Short mmCIF file of C-alpha atoms in Angstrom, two decimals:
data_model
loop_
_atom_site.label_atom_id
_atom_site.label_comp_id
_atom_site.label_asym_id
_atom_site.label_seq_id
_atom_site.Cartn_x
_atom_site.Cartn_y
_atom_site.Cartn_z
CA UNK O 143 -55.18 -22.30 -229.29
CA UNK O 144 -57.69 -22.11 -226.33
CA UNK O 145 -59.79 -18.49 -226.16
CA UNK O 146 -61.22 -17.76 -223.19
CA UNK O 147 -64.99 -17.75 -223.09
CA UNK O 148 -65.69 -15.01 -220.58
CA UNK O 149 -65.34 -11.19 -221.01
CA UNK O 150 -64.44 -8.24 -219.27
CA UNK O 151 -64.98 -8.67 -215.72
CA UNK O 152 -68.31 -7.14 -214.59
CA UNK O 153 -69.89 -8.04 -218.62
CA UNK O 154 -73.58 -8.86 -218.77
CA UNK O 155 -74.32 -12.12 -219.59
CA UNK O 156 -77.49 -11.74 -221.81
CA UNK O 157 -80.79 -13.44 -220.61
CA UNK O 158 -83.02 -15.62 -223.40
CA UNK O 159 -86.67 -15.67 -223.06
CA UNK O 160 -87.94 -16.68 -226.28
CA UNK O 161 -84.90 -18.82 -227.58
CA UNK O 162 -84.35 -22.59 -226.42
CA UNK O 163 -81.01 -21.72 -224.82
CA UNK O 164 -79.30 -20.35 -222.20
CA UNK O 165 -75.44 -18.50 -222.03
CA UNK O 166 -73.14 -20.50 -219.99
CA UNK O 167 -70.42 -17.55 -220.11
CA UNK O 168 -71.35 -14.18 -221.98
CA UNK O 169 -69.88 -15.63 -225.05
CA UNK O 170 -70.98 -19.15 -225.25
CA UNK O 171 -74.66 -20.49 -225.21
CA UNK O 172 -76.10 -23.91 -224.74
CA UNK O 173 -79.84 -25.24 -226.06
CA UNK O 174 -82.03 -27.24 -228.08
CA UNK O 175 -83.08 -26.28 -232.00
CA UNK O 176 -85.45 -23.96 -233.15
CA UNK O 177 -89.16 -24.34 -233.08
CA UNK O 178 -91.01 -26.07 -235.31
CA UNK O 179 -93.21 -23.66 -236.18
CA UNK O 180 -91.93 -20.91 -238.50
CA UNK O 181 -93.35 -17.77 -236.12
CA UNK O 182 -91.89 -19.25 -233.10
CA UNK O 183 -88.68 -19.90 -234.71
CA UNK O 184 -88.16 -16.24 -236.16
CA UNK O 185 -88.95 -15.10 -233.19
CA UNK O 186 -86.31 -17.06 -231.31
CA UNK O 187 -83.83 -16.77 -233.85
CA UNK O 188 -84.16 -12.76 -233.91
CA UNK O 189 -83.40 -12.85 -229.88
CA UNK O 190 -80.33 -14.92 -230.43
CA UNK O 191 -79.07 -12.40 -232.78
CA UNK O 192 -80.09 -9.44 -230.22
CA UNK O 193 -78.20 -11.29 -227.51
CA UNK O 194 -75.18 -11.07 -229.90
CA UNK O 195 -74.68 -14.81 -231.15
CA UNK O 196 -72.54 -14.95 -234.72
CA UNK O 197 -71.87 -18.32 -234.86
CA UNK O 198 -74.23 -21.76 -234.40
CA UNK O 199 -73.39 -25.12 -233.87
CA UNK O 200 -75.97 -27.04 -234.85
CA UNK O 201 -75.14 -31.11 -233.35
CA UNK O 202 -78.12 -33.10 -234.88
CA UNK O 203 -77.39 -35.98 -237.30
CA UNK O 204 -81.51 -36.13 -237.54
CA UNK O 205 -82.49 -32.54 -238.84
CA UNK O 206 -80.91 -29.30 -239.62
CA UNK O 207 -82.32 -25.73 -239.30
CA UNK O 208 -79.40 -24.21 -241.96
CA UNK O 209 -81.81 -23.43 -244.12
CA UNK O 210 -84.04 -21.41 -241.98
CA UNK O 211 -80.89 -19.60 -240.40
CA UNK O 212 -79.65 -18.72 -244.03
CA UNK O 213 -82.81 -17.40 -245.44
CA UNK O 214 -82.98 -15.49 -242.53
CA UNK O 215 -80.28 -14.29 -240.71
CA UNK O 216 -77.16 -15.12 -243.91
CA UNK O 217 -74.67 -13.80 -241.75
CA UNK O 218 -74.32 -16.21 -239.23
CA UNK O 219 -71.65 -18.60 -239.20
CA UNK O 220 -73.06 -22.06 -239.15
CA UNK O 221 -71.59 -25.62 -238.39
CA UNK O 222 -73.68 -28.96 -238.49
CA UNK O 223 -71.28 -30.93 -236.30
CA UNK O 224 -73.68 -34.49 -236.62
CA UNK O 225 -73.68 -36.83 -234.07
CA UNK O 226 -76.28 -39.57 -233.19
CA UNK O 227 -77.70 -39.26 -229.68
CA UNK O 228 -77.76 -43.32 -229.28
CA UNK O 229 -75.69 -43.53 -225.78
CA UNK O 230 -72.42 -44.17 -227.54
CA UNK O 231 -69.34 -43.40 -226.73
CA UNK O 232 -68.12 -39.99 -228.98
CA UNK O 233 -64.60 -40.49 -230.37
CA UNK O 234 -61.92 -37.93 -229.68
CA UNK O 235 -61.78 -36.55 -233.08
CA UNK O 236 -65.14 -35.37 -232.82
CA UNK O 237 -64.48 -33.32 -229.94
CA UNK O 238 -61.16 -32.27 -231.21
CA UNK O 239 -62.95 -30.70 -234.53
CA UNK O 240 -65.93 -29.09 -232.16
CA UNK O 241 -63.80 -26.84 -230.35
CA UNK O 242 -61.27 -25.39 -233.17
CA UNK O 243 -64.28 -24.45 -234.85
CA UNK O 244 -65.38 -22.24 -231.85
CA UNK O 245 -61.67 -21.37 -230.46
CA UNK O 246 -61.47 -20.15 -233.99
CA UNK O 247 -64.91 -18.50 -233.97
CA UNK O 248 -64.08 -16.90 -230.61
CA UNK O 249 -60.90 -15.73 -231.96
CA UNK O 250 -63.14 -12.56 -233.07
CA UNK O 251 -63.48 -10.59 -229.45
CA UNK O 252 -67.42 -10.00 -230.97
CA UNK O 253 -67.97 -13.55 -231.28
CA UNK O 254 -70.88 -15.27 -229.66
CA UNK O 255 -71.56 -19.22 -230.31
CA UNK O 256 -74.16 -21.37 -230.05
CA UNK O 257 -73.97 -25.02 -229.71
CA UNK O 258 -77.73 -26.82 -229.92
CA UNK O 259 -78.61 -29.90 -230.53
CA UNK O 260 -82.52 -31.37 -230.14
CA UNK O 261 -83.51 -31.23 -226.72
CA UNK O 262 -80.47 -29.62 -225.42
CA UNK O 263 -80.38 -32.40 -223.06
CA UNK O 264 -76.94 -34.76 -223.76
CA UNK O 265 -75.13 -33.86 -226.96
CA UNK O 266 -74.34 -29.73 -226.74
CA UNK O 267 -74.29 -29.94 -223.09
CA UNK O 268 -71.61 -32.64 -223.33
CA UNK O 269 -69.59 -30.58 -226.09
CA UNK O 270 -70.00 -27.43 -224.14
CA UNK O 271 -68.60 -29.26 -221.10
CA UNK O 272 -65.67 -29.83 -223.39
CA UNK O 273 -65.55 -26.43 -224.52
CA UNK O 274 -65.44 -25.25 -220.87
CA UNK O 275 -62.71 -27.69 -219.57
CA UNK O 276 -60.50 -26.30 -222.77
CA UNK O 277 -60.95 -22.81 -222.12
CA UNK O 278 -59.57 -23.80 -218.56
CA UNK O 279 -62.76 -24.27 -216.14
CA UNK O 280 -62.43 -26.66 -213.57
CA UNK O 281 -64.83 -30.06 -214.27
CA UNK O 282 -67.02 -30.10 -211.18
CA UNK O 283 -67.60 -25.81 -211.96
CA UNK O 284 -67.91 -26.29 -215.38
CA UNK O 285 -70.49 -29.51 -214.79
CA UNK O 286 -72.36 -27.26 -211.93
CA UNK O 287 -72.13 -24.08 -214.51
CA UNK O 288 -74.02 -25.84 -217.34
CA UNK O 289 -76.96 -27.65 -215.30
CA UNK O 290 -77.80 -23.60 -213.87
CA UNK O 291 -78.51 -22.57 -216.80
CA UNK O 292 -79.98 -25.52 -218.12
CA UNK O 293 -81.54 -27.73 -215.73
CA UNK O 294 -82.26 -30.76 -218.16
CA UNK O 295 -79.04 -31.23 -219.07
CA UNK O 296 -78.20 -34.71 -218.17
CA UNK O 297 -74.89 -34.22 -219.68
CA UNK O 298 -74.58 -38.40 -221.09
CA UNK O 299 -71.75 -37.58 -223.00
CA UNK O 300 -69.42 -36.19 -220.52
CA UNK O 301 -67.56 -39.09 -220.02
CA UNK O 302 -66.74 -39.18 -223.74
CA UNK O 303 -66.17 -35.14 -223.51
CA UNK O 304 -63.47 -35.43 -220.12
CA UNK O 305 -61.96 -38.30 -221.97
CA UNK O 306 -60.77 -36.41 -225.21
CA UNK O 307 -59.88 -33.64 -222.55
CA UNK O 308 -57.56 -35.64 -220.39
CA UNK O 309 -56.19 -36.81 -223.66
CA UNK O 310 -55.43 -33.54 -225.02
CA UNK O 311 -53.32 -32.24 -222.67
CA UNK O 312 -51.31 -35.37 -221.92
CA UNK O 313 -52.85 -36.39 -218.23
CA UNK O 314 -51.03 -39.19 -216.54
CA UNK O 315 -52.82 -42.07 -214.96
CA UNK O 316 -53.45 -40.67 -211.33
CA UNK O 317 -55.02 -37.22 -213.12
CA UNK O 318 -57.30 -39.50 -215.44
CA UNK O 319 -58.65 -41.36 -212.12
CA UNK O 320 -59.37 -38.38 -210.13
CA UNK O 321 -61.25 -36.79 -213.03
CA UNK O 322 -63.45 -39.65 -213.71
CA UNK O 323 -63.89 -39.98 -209.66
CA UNK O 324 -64.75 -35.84 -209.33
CA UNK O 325 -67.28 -37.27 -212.79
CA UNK O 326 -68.95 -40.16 -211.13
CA UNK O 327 -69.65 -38.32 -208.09
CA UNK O 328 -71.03 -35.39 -210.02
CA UNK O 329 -73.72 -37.36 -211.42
CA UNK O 330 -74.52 -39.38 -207.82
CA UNK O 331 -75.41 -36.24 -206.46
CA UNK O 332 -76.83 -34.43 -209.39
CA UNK O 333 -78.63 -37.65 -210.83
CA UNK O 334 -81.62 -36.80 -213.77
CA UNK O 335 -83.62 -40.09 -215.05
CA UNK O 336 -83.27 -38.61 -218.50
CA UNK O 337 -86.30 -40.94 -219.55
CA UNK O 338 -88.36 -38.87 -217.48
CA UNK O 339 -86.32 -35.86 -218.18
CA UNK O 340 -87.31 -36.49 -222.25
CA UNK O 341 -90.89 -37.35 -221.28
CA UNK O 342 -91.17 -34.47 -219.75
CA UNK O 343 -89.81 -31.99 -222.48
CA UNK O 344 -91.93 -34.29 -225.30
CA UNK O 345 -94.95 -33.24 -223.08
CA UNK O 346 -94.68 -30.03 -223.75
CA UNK O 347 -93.87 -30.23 -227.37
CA UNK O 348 -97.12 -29.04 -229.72
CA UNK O 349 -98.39 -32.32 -232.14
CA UNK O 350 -97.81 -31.37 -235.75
CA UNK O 351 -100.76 -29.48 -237.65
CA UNK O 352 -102.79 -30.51 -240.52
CA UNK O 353 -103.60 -28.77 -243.38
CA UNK O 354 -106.17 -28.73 -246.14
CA UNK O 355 -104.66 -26.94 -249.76
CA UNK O 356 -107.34 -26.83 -252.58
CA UNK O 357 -106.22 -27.64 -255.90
CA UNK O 358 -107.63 -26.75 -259.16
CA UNK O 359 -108.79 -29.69 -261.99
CA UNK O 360 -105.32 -29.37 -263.41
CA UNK O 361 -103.26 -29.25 -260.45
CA UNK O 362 -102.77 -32.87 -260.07
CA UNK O 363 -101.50 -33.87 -263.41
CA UNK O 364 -98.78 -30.57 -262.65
CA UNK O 365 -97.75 -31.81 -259.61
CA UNK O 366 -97.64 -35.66 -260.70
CA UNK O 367 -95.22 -34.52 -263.41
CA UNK O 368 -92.94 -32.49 -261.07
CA UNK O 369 -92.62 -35.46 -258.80
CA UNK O 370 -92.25 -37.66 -261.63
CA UNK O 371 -88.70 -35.56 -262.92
CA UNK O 372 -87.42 -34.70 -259.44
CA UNK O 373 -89.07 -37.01 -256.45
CA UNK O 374 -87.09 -35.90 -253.40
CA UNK O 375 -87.27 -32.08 -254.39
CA UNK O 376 -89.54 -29.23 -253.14
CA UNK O 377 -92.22 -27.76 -255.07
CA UNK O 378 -93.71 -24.25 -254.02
CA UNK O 379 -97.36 -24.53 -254.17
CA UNK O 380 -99.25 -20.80 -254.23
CA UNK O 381 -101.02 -19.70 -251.23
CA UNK O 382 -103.28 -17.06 -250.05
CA UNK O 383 -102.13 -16.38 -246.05
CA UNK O 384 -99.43 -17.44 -244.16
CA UNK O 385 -101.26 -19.01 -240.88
CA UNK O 386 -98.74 -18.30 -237.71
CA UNK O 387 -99.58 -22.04 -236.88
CA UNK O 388 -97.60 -23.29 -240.00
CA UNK O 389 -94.65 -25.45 -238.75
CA UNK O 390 -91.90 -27.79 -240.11
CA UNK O 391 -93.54 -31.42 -241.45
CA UNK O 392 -97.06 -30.40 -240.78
CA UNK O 393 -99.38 -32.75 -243.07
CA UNK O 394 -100.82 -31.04 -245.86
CA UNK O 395 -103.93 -32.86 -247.93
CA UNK O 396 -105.02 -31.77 -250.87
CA UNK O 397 -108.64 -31.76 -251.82
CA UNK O 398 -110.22 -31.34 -255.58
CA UNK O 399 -114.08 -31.17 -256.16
CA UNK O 400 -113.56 -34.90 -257.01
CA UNK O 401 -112.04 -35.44 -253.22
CA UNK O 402 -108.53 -36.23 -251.40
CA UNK O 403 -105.79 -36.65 -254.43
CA UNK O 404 -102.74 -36.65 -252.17
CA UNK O 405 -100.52 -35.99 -249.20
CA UNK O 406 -97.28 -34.11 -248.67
CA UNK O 407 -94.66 -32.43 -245.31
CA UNK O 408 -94.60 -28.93 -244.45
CA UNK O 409 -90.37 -28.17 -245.50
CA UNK O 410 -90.06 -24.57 -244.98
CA UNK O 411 -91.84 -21.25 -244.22
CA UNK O 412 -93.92 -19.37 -246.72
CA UNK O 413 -91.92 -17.35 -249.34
CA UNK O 414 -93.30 -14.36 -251.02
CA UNK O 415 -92.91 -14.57 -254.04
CA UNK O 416 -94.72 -12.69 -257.71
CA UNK O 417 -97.09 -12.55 -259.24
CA UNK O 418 -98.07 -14.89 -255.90
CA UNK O 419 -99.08 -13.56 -252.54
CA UNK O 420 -96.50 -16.46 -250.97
CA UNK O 421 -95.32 -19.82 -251.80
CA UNK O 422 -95.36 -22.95 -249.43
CA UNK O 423 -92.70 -25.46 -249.59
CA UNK O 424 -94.17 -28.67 -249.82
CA UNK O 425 -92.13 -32.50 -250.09
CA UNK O 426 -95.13 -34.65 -251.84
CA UNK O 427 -94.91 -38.07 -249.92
CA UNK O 428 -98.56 -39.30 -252.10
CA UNK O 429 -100.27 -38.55 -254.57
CA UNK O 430 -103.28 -40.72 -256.29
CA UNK O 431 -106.67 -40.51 -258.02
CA UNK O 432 -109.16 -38.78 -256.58
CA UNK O 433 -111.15 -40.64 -253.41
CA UNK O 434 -114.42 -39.29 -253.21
CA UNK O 435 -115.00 -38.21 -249.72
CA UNK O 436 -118.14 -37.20 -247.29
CA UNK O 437 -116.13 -33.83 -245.72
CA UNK O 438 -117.76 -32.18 -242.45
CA UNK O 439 -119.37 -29.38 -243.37
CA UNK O 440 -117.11 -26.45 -242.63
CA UNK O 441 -114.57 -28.26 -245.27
CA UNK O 442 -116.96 -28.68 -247.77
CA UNK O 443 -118.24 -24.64 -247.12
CA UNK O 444 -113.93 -24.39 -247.41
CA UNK O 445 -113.45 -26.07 -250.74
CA UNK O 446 -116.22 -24.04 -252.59
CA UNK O 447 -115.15 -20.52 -251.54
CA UNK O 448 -111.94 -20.86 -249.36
CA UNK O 449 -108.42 -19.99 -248.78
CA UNK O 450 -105.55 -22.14 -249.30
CA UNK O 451 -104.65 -23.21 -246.72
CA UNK O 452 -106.89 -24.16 -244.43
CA UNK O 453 -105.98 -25.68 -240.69
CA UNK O 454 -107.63 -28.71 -239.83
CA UNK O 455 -109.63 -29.05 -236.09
CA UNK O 456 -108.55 -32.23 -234.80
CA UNK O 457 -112.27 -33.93 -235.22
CA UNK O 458 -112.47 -32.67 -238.82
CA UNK O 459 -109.06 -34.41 -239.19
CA UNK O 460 -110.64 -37.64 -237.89
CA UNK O 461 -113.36 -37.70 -239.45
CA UNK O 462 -111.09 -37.86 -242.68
CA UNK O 463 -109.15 -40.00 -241.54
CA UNK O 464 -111.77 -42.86 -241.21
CA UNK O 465 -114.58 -41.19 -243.55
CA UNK O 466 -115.49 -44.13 -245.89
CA UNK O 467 -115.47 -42.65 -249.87
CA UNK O 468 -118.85 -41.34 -250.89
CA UNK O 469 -121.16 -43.35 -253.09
CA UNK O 470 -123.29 -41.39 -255.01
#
């Protein structure tokens, strides 16, 4: 079954300003992921669901943002649809899968879908592009409808997309030539270096953040034992603010009075939790004995009275990074 995208005639299609994503049609959007940083990404995620979107496609095979949308928003639909972004051609399958999911989602007349992947550069606009040419938009409009809304898209997977079309409803040879000839052309005149196109977008893109988390004398030996029983699991470590800079895989180091003790990732946004004011997700990558440290001032002001957790300035951070250990 193929549902129309588009609604009444005369429908709004809603605008994004905050969200990494644009609607194609009033029912179907196309975009990159969330933000790494927690506030950015609640923020962005609370638009989508103002604009009306029930259902996400999330394309990665790298990362996933499930568990942010879940602890969140739990009643949107979600689909991780993985696919590496390595040039490749897609099989047909893939495609085939893709859109019954969303001719099913769209089944509901209140249905509004999402289909993301990183940059929002090749993968969802290629599986959008399918999604358009099965809900019975033309190729060149449906190619010329995507890139307005979403000028980066390169669209490197259309060939793979227009083949599992053609294929699905039974084109003979001439129809299959023209298609790929209306394709080529397309791109001739529409032509993105999408090296310079991802260059561009990575410019943009904030470094992660590093953190400092104070630990108490017996902290360690807890932690070493959690990691010990369960390596590749989360531990919550208590904090005292959530900082609005906090984002996905930020560094985190963690200082006793004896010095640096370990490292871990950033793996999800504070959670409040009691008798704590909130709990950090942490994955700890390192931990070892203590490395007695020379810290710039304002960390060493920081470990004696401060709060966990503190943001590292960039010349604090290097001057960490290649402090030698103290020597008494």
């Amino acid at each position: 079954m193929t549902v129309p995208a588009a609604g009444p005639p005369g429908s709004a299609v809603p605008e994004l300003h905050v969200a990494n994503a644009a609607f194609v049609t009033d029912r179907l959007a196309v975009g990159g992921d969330l933000s790494p940083n927690f506030a950015r990404a609640r923020e962005q995620l609370d638009e989508l669901v103002e604009a009306g979107i029930t259902h996400i496609v999330d394309l990665r095979e790298e990362w996933s943002d499930e568990v942010l949308v879940r602890t969140w928003e739990p009643q949107l639909r979600y689909l991780q649809h993985r696919v590496a972004d390595a040039g490749q051609r897609i099989g047909p399958e893939w495609f085939g899968d893709l859109v019954a999911w969303v001719d099913d989602a769209l089944s509901d007349p209140a249905a509004k879908v999402l289909v993301h992947c990183h940059m929002g550069v090749n993968r969802a606009p290629s599986a959008v592009l399918a999604l358009l040419l099965a809900q019975g938009t033309g190729l060149r409009p449906a190619l010329d409808a995507i890139r307005s809304v979403r000028p980066v898209a390169v669209i490197d997977y259309a060939g793979s997309a227009l083949d599992w079309y053609l294929g699905s409803i039974g084109a003979d040879a001439r129809k299959r030539r023209n298609a790929r000839r209306t394709l080529a052309r397309w791109r001739v005149r529409n032509h993105l270096d999408v090296q310079e196109v991802i260059r561009a977008i990575r410019d943009t893109e904030h470094p992660g953040n590093r953190w400092l988390v104070h630990l108490g004398p017996d902290d360690p030996r807890a932690l070493a034992a959690v990691v010990t029983e369960a390596p590749d699991t989360a531990v919550g470590l208590s904090m005292d603010v959530s900082p609005r800079e906090l984002s996905q895989l930020d560094e985190v180091l963690f200082l006793t009075a004896e010095g640096l003790v370990g490292r871990a990732l950033v793996v999800g946004p504070m959670q409040p939790a009691e008798p704590h004011a909130q709990l950090l997700p942490i994955l700890v990558t390192n931990l070892f004995d203590p490395v007695p440290l020379d810290l710039p001032s304002g960390v060493d002001e920081w470990l004696a009275t401060g709060v966990n957790p503190r943001l590292l300035d960039p010349t604090e951070y290097d001057q960490l990074a290649i402090a030698r250990p103290h020597t008494p």
